[in-house]
mmCIF file of N, CA, C and O in Angstrom:
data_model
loop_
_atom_site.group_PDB
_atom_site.id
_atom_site.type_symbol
_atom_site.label_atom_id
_atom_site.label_comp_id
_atom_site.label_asym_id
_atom_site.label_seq_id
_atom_site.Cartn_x
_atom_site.Cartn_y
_atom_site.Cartn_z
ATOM 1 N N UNK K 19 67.349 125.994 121.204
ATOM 2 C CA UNK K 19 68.562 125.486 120.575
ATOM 3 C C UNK K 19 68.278 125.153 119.118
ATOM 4 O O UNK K 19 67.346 124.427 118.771
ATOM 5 N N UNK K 20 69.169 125.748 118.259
ATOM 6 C CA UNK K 20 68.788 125.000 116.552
ATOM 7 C C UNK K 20 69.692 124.074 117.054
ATOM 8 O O UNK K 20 70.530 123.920 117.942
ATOM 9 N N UNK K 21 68.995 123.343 115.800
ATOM 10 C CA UNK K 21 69.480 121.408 115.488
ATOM 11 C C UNK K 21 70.155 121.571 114.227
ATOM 12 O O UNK K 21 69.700 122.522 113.590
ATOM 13 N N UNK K 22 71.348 120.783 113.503
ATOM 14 C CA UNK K 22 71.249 121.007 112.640
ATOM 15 C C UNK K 22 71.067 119.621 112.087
ATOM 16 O O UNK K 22 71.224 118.672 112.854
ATOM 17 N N UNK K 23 70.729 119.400 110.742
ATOM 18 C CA UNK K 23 70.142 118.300 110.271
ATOM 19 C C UNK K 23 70.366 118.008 108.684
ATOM 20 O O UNK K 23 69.811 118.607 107.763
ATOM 21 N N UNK K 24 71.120 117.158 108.600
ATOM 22 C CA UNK K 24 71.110 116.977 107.293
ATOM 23 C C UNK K 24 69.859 115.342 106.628
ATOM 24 O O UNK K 24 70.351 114.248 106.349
ATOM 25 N N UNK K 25 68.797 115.546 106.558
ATOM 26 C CA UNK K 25 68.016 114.507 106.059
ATOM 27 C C UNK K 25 66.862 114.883 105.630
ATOM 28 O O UNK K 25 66.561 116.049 105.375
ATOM 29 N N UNK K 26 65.967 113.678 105.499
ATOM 30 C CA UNK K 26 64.433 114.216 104.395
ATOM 31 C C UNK K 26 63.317 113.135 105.855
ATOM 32 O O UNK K 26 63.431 112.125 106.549
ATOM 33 N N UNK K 27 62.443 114.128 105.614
ATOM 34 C CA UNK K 27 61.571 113.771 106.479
ATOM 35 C C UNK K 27 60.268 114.106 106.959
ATOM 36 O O UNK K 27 59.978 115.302 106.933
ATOM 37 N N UNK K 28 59.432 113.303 107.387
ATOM 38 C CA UNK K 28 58.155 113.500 107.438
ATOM 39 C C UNK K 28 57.272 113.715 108.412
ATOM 40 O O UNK K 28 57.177 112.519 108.688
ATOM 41 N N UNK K 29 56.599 114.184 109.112
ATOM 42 C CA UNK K 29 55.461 114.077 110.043
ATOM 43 C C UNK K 29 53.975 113.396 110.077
ATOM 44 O O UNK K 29 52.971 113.942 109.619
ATOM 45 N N UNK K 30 54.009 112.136 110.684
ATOM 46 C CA UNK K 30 52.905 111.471 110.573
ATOM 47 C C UNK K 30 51.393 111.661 111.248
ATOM 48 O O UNK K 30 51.312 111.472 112.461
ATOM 49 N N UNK K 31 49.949 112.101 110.359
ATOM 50 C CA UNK K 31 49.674 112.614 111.484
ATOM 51 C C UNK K 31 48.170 111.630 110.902
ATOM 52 O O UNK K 31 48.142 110.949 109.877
ATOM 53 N N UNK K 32 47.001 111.823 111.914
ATOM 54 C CA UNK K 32 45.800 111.063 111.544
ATOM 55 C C UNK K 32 45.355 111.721 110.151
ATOM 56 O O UNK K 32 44.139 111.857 110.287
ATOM 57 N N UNK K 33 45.630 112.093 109.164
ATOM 58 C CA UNK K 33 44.892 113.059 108.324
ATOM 59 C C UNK K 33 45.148 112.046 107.135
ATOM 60 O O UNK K 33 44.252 112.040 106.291
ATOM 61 N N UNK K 34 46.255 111.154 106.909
ATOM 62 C CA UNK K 34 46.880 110.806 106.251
ATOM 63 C C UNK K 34 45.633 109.906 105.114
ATOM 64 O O UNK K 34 44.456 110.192 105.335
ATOM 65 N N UNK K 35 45.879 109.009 104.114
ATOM 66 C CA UNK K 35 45.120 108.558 103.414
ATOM 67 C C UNK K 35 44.170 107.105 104.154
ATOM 68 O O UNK K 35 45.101 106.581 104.766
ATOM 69 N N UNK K 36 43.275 106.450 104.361
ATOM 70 C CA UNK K 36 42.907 105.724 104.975
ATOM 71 C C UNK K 36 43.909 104.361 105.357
ATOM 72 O O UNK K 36 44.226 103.765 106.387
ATOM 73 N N UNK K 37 44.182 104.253 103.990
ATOM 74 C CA UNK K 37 45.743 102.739 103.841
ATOM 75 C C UNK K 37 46.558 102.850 104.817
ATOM 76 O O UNK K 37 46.756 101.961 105.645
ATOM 77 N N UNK K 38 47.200 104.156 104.802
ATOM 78 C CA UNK K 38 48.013 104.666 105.302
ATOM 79 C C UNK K 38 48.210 104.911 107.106
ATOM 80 O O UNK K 38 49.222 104.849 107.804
ATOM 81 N N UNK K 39 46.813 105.197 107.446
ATOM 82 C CA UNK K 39 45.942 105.793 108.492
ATOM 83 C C UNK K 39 46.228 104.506 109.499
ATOM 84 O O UNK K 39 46.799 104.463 110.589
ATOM 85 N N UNK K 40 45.727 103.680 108.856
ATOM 86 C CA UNK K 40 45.899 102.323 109.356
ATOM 87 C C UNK K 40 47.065 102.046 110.094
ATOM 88 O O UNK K 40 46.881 101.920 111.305
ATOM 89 N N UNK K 41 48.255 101.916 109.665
ATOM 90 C CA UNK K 41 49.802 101.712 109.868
ATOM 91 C C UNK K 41 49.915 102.444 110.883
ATOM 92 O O UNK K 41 50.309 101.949 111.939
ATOM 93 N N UNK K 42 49.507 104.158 110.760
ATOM 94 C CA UNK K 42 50.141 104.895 111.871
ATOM 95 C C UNK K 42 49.302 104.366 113.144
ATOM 96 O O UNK K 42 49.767 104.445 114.281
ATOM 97 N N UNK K 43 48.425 103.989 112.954
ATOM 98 C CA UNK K 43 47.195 103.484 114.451
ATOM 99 C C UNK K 43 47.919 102.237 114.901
ATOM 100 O O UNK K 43 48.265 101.984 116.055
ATOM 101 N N UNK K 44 48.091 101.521 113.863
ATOM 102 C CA UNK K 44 48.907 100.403 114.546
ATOM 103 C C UNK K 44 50.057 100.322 115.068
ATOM 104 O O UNK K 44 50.401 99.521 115.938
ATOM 105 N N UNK K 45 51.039 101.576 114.298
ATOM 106 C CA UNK K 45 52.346 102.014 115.158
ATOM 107 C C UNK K 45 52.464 102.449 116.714
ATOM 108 O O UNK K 45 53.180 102.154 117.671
ATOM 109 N N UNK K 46 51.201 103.446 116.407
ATOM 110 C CA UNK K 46 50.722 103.950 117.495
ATOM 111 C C UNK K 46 50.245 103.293 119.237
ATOM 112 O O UNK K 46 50.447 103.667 120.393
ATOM 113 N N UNK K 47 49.585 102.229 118.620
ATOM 114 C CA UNK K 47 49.323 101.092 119.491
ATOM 115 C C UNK K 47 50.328 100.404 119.894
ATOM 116 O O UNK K 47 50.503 100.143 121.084
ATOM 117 N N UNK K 48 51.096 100.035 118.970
ATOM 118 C CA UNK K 48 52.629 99.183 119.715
ATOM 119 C C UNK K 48 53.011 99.923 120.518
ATOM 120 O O UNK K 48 53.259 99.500 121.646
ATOM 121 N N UNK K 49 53.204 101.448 120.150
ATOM 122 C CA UNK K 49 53.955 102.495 120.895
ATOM 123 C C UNK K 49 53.576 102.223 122.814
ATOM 124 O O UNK K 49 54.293 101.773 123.708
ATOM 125 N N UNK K 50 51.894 102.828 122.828
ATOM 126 C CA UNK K 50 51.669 102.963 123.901
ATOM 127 C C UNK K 50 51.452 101.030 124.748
ATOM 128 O O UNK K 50 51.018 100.785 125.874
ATOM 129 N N UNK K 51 51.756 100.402 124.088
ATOM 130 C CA UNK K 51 51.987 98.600 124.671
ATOM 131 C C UNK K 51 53.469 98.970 125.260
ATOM 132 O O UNK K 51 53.537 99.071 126.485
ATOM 133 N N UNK K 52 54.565 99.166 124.560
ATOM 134 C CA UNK K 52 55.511 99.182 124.495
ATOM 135 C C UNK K 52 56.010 100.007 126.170
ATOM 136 O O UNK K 52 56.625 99.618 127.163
ATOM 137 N N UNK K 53 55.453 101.086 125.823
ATOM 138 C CA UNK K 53 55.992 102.038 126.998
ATOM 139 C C UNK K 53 55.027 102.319 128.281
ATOM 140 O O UNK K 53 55.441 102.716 129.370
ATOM 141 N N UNK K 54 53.866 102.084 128.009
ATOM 142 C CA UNK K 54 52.116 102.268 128.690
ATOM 143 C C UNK K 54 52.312 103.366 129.197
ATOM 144 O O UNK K 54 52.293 103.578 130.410
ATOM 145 N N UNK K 55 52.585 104.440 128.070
ATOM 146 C CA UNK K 55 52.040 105.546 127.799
ATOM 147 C C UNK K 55 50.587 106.056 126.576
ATOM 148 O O UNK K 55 50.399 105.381 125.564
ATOM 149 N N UNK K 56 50.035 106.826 126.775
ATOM 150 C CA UNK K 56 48.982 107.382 126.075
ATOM 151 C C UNK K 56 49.505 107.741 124.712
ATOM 152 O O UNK K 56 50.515 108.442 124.648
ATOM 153 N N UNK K 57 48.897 107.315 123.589
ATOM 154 C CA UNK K 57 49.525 108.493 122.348
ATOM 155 C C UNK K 57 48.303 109.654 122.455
ATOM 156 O O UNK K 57 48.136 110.146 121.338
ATOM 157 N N UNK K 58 47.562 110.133 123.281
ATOM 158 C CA UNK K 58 46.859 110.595 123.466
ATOM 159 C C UNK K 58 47.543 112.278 123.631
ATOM 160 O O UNK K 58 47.172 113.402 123.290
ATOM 161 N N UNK K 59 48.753 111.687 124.362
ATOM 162 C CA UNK K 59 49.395 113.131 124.834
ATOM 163 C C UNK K 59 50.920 113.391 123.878
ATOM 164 O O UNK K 59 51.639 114.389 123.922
ATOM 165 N N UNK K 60 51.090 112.268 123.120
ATOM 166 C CA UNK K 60 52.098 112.087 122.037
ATOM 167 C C UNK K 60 52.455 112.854 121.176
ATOM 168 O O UNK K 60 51.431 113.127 120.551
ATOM 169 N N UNK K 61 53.777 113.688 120.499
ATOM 170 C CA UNK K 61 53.688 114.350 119.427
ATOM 171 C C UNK K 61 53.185 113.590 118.223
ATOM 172 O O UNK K 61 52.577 112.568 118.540
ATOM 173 N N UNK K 62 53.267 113.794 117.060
ATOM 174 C CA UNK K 62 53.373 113.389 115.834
ATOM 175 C C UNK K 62 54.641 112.338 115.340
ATOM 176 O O UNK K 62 55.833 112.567 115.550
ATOM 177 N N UNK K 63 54.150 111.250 114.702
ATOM 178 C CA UNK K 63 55.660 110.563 114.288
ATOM 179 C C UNK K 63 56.225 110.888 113.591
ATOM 180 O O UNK K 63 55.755 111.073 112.468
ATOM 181 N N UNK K 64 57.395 111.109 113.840
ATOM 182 C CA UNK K 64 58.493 111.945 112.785
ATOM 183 C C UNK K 64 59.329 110.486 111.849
ATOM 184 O O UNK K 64 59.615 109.451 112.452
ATOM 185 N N UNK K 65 59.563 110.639 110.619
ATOM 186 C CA UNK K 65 60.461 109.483 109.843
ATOM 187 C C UNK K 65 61.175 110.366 109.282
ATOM 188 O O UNK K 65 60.887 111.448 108.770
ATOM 189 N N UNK K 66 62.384 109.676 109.452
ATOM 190 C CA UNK K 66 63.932 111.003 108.890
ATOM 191 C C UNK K 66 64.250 109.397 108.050
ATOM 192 O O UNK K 66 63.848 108.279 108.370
ATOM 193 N N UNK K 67 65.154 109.838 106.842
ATOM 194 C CA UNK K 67 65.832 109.158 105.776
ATOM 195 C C UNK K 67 66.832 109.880 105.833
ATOM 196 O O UNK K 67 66.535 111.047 105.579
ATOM 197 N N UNK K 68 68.401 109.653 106.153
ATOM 198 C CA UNK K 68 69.651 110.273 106.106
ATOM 199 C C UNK K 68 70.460 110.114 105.353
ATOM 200 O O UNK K 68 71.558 110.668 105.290
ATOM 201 N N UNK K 69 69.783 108.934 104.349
ATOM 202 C CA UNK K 69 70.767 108.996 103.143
ATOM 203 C C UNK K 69 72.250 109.180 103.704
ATOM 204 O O UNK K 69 72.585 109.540 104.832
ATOM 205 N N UNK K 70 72.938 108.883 102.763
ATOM 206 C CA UNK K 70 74.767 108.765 102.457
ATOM 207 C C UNK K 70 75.198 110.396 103.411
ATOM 208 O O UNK K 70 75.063 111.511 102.909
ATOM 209 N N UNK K 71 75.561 110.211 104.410
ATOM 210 C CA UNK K 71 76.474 111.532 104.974
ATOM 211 C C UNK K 71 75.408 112.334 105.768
ATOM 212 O O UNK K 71 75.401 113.521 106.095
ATOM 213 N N UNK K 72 74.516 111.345 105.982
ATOM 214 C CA UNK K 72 73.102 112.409 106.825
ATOM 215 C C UNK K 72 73.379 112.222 108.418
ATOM 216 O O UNK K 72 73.860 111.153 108.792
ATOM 217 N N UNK K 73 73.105 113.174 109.297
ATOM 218 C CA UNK K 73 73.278 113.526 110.383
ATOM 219 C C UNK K 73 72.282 114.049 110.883
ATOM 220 O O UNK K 73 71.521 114.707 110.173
ATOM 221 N N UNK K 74 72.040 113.864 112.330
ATOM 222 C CA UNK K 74 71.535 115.129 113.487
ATOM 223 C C UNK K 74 72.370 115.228 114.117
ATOM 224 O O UNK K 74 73.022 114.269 114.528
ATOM 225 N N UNK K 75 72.609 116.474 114.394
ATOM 226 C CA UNK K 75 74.012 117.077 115.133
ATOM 227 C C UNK K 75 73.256 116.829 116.895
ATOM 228 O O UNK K 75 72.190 117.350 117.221
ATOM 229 N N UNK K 76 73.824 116.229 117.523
ATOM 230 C CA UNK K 76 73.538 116.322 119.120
ATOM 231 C C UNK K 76 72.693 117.124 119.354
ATOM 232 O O UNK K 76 72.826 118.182 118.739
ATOM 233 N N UNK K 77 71.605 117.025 120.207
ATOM 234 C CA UNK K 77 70.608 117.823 120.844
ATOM 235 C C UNK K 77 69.879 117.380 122.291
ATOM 236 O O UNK K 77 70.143 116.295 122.810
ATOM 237 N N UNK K 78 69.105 118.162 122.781
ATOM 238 C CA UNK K 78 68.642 117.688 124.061
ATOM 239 C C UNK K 78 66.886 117.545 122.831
ATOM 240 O O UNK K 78 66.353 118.041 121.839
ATOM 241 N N UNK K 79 66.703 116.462 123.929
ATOM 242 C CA UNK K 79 65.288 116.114 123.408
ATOM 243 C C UNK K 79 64.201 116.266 124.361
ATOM 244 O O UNK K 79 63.566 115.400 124.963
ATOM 245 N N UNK K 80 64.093 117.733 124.386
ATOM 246 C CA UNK K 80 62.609 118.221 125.447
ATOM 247 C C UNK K 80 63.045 119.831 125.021
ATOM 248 O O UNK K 80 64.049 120.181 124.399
ATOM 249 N N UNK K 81 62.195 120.487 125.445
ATOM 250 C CA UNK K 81 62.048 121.410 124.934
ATOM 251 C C UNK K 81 62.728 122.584 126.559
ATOM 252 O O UNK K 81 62.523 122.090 127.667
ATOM 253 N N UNK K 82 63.408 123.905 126.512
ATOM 254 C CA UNK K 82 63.016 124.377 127.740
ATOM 255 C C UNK K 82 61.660 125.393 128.019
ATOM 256 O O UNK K 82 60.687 125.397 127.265
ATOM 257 N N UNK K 83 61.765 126.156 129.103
ATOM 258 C CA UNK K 83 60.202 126.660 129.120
ATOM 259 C C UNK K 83 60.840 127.731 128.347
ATOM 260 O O UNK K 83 60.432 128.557 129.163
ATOM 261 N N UNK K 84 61.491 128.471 127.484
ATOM 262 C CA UNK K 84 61.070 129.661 126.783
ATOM 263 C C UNK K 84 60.855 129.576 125.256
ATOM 264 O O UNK K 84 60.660 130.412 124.374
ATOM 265 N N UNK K 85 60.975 128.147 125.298
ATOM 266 C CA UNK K 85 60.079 127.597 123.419
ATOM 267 C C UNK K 85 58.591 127.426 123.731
ATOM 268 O O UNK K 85 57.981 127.324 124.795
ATOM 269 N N UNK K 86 58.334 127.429 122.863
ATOM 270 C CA UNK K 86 56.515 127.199 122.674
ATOM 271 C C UNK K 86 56.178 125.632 122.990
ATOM 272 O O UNK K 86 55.428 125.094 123.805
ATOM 273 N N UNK K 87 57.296 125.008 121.719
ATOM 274 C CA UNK K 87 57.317 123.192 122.573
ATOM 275 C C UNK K 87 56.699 122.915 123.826
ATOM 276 O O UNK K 87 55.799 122.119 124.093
ATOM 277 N N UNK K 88 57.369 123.750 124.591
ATOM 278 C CA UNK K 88 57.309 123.819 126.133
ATOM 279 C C UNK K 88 55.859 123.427 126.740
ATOM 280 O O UNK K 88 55.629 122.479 127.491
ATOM 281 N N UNK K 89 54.913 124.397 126.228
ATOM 282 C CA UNK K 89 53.668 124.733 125.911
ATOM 283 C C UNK K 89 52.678 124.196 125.865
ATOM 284 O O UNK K 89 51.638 124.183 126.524
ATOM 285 N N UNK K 90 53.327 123.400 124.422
ATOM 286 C CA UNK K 90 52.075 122.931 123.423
ATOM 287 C C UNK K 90 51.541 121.210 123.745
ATOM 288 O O UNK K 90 50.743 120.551 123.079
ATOM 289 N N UNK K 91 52.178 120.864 124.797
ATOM 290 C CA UNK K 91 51.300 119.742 125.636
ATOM 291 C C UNK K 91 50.856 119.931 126.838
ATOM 292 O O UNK K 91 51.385 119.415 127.823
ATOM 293 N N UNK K 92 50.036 120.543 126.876
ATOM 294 C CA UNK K 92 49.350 120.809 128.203
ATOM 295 C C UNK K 92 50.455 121.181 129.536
ATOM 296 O O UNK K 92 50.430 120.840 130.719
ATOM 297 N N UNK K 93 51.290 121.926 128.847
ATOM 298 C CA UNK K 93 52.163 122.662 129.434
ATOM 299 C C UNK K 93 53.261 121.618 130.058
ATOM 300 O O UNK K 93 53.952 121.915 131.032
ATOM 301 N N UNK K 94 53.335 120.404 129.404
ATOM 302 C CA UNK K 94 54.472 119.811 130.122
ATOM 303 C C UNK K 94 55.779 119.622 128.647
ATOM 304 O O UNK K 94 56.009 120.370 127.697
ATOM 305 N N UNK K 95 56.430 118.206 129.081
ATOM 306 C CA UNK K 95 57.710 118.756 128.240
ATOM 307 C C UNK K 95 57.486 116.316 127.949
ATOM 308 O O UNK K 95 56.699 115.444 128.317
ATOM 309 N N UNK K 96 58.700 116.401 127.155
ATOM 310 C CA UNK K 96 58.736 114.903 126.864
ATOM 311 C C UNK K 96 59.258 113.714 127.818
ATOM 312 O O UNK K 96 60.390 113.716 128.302
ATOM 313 N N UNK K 97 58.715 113.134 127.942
ATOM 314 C CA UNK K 97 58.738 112.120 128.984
ATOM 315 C C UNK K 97 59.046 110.695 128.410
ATOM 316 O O UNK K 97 58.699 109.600 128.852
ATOM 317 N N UNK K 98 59.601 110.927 127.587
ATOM 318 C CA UNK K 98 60.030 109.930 126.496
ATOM 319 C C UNK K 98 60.430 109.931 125.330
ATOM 320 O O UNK K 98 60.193 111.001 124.769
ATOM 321 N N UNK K 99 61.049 109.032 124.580
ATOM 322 C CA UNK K 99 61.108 109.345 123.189
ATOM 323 C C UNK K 99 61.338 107.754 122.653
ATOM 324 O O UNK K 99 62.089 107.403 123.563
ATOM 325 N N UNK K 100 61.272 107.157 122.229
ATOM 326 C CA UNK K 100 60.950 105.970 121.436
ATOM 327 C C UNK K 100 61.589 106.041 119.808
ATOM 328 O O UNK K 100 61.065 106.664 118.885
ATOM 329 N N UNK K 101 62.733 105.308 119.739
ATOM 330 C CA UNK K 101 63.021 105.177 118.495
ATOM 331 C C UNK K 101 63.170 104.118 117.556
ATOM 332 O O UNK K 101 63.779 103.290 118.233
ATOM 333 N N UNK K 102 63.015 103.638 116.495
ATOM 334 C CA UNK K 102 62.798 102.792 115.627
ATOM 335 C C UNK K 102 63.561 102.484 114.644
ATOM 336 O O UNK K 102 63.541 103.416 113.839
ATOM 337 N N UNK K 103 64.442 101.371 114.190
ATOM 338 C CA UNK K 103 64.969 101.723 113.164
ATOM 339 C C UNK K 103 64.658 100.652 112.050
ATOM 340 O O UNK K 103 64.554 99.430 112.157
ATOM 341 N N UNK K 104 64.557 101.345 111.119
ATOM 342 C CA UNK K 104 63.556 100.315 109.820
ATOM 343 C C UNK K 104 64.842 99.990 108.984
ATOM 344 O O UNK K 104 64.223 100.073 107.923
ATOM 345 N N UNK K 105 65.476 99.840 108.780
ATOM 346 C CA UNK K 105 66.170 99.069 108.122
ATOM 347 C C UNK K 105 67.682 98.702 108.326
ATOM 348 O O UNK K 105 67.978 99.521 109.196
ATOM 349 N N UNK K 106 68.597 98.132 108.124
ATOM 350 C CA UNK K 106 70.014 97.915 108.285
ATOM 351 C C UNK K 106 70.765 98.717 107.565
ATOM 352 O O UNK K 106 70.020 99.308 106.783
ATOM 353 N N UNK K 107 71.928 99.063 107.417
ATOM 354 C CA UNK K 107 72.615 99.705 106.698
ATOM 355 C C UNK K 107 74.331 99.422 106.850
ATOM 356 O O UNK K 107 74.872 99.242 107.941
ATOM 357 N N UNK K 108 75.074 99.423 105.497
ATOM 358 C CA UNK K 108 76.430 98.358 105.242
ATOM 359 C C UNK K 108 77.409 98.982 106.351
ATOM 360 O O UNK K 108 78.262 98.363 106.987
ATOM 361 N N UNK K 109 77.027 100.643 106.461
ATOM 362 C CA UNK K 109 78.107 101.519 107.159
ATOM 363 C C UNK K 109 77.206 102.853 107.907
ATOM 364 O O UNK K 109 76.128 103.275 107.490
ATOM 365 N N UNK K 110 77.968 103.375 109.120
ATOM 366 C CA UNK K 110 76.989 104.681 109.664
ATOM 367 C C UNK K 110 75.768 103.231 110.378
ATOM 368 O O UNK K 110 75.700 102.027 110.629
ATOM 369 N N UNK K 111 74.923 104.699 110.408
ATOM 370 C CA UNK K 111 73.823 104.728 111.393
ATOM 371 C C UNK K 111 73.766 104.433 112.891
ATOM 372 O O UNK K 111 72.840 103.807 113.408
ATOM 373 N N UNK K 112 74.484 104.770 113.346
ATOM 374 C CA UNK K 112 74.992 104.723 114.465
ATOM 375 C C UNK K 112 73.780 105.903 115.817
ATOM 376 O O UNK K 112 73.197 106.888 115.365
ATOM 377 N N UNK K 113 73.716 105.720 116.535
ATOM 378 C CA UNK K 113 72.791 106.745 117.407
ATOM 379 C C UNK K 113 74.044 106.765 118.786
ATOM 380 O O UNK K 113 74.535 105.770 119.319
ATOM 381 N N UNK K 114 74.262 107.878 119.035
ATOM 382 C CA UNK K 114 75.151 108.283 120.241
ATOM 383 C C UNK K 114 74.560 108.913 121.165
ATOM 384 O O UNK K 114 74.388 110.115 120.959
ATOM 385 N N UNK K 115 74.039 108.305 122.526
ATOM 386 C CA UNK K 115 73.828 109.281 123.774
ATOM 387 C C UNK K 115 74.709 110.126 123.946
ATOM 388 O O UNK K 115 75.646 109.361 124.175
ATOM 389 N N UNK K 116 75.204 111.288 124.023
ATOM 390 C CA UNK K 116 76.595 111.782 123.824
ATOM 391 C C UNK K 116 76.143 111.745 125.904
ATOM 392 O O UNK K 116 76.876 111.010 126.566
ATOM 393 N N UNK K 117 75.422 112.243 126.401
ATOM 394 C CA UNK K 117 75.082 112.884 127.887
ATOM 395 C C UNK K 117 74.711 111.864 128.698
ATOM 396 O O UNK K 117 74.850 111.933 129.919
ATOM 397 N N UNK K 118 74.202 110.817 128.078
ATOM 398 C CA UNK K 118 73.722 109.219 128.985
ATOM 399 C C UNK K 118 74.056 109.443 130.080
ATOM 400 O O UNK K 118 74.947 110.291 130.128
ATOM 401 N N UNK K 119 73.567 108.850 131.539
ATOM 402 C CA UNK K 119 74.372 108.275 132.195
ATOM 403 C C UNK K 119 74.225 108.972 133.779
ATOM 404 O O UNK K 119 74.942 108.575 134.697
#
């Protein structure tokens, strides 16, 4: 399925600068407290900025088996997803399960 996406964004990965390195280990650690899951088997942390009129258009969040996604964790798919939100905002930012339930 394409996504479509209007925002700026990053992939967090261990490579990063040592300062830096730090934060994601400690994110990382809340993560697997939080859920007592492994980041062992974890993607990468993704940070999106959507700025004024930014969107992700609805999507399923796992991959099916004829993407590579599918694959690329020891052949399983996401068993979670964990989201964060760093700051407040006057209007928007809203997150919709559209399928919940």
């Amino acid at each position: 399925a394409v996504v479509s996406t209007q925002s700026t964004g990053a992939w967090l990965d261990m490579d990063l600068p040592a300062d830096k390195n730090k934060v994601v280990r400690r994110v990382n650690r809340r993560m697997e407290d939080a859920t007592e899951l492994s980041h062992d088997y974890a993607e990468l942390q993704q940070v999106n900025n959507y700025g004024i009129g930014g969107q992700y258009e609805p999507h399923y969040d796992m991959a099916t088996k004829e993407e590579k996604a599918f694959t690329e964790h020891d052949g399983g798919n996401r068993v979670a997803t964990l989201l964060f939100y760093m700051g407040n905002t006057d209007a928007g930012g809203a997150t919709v399960f559209v399928d919940a339930g």
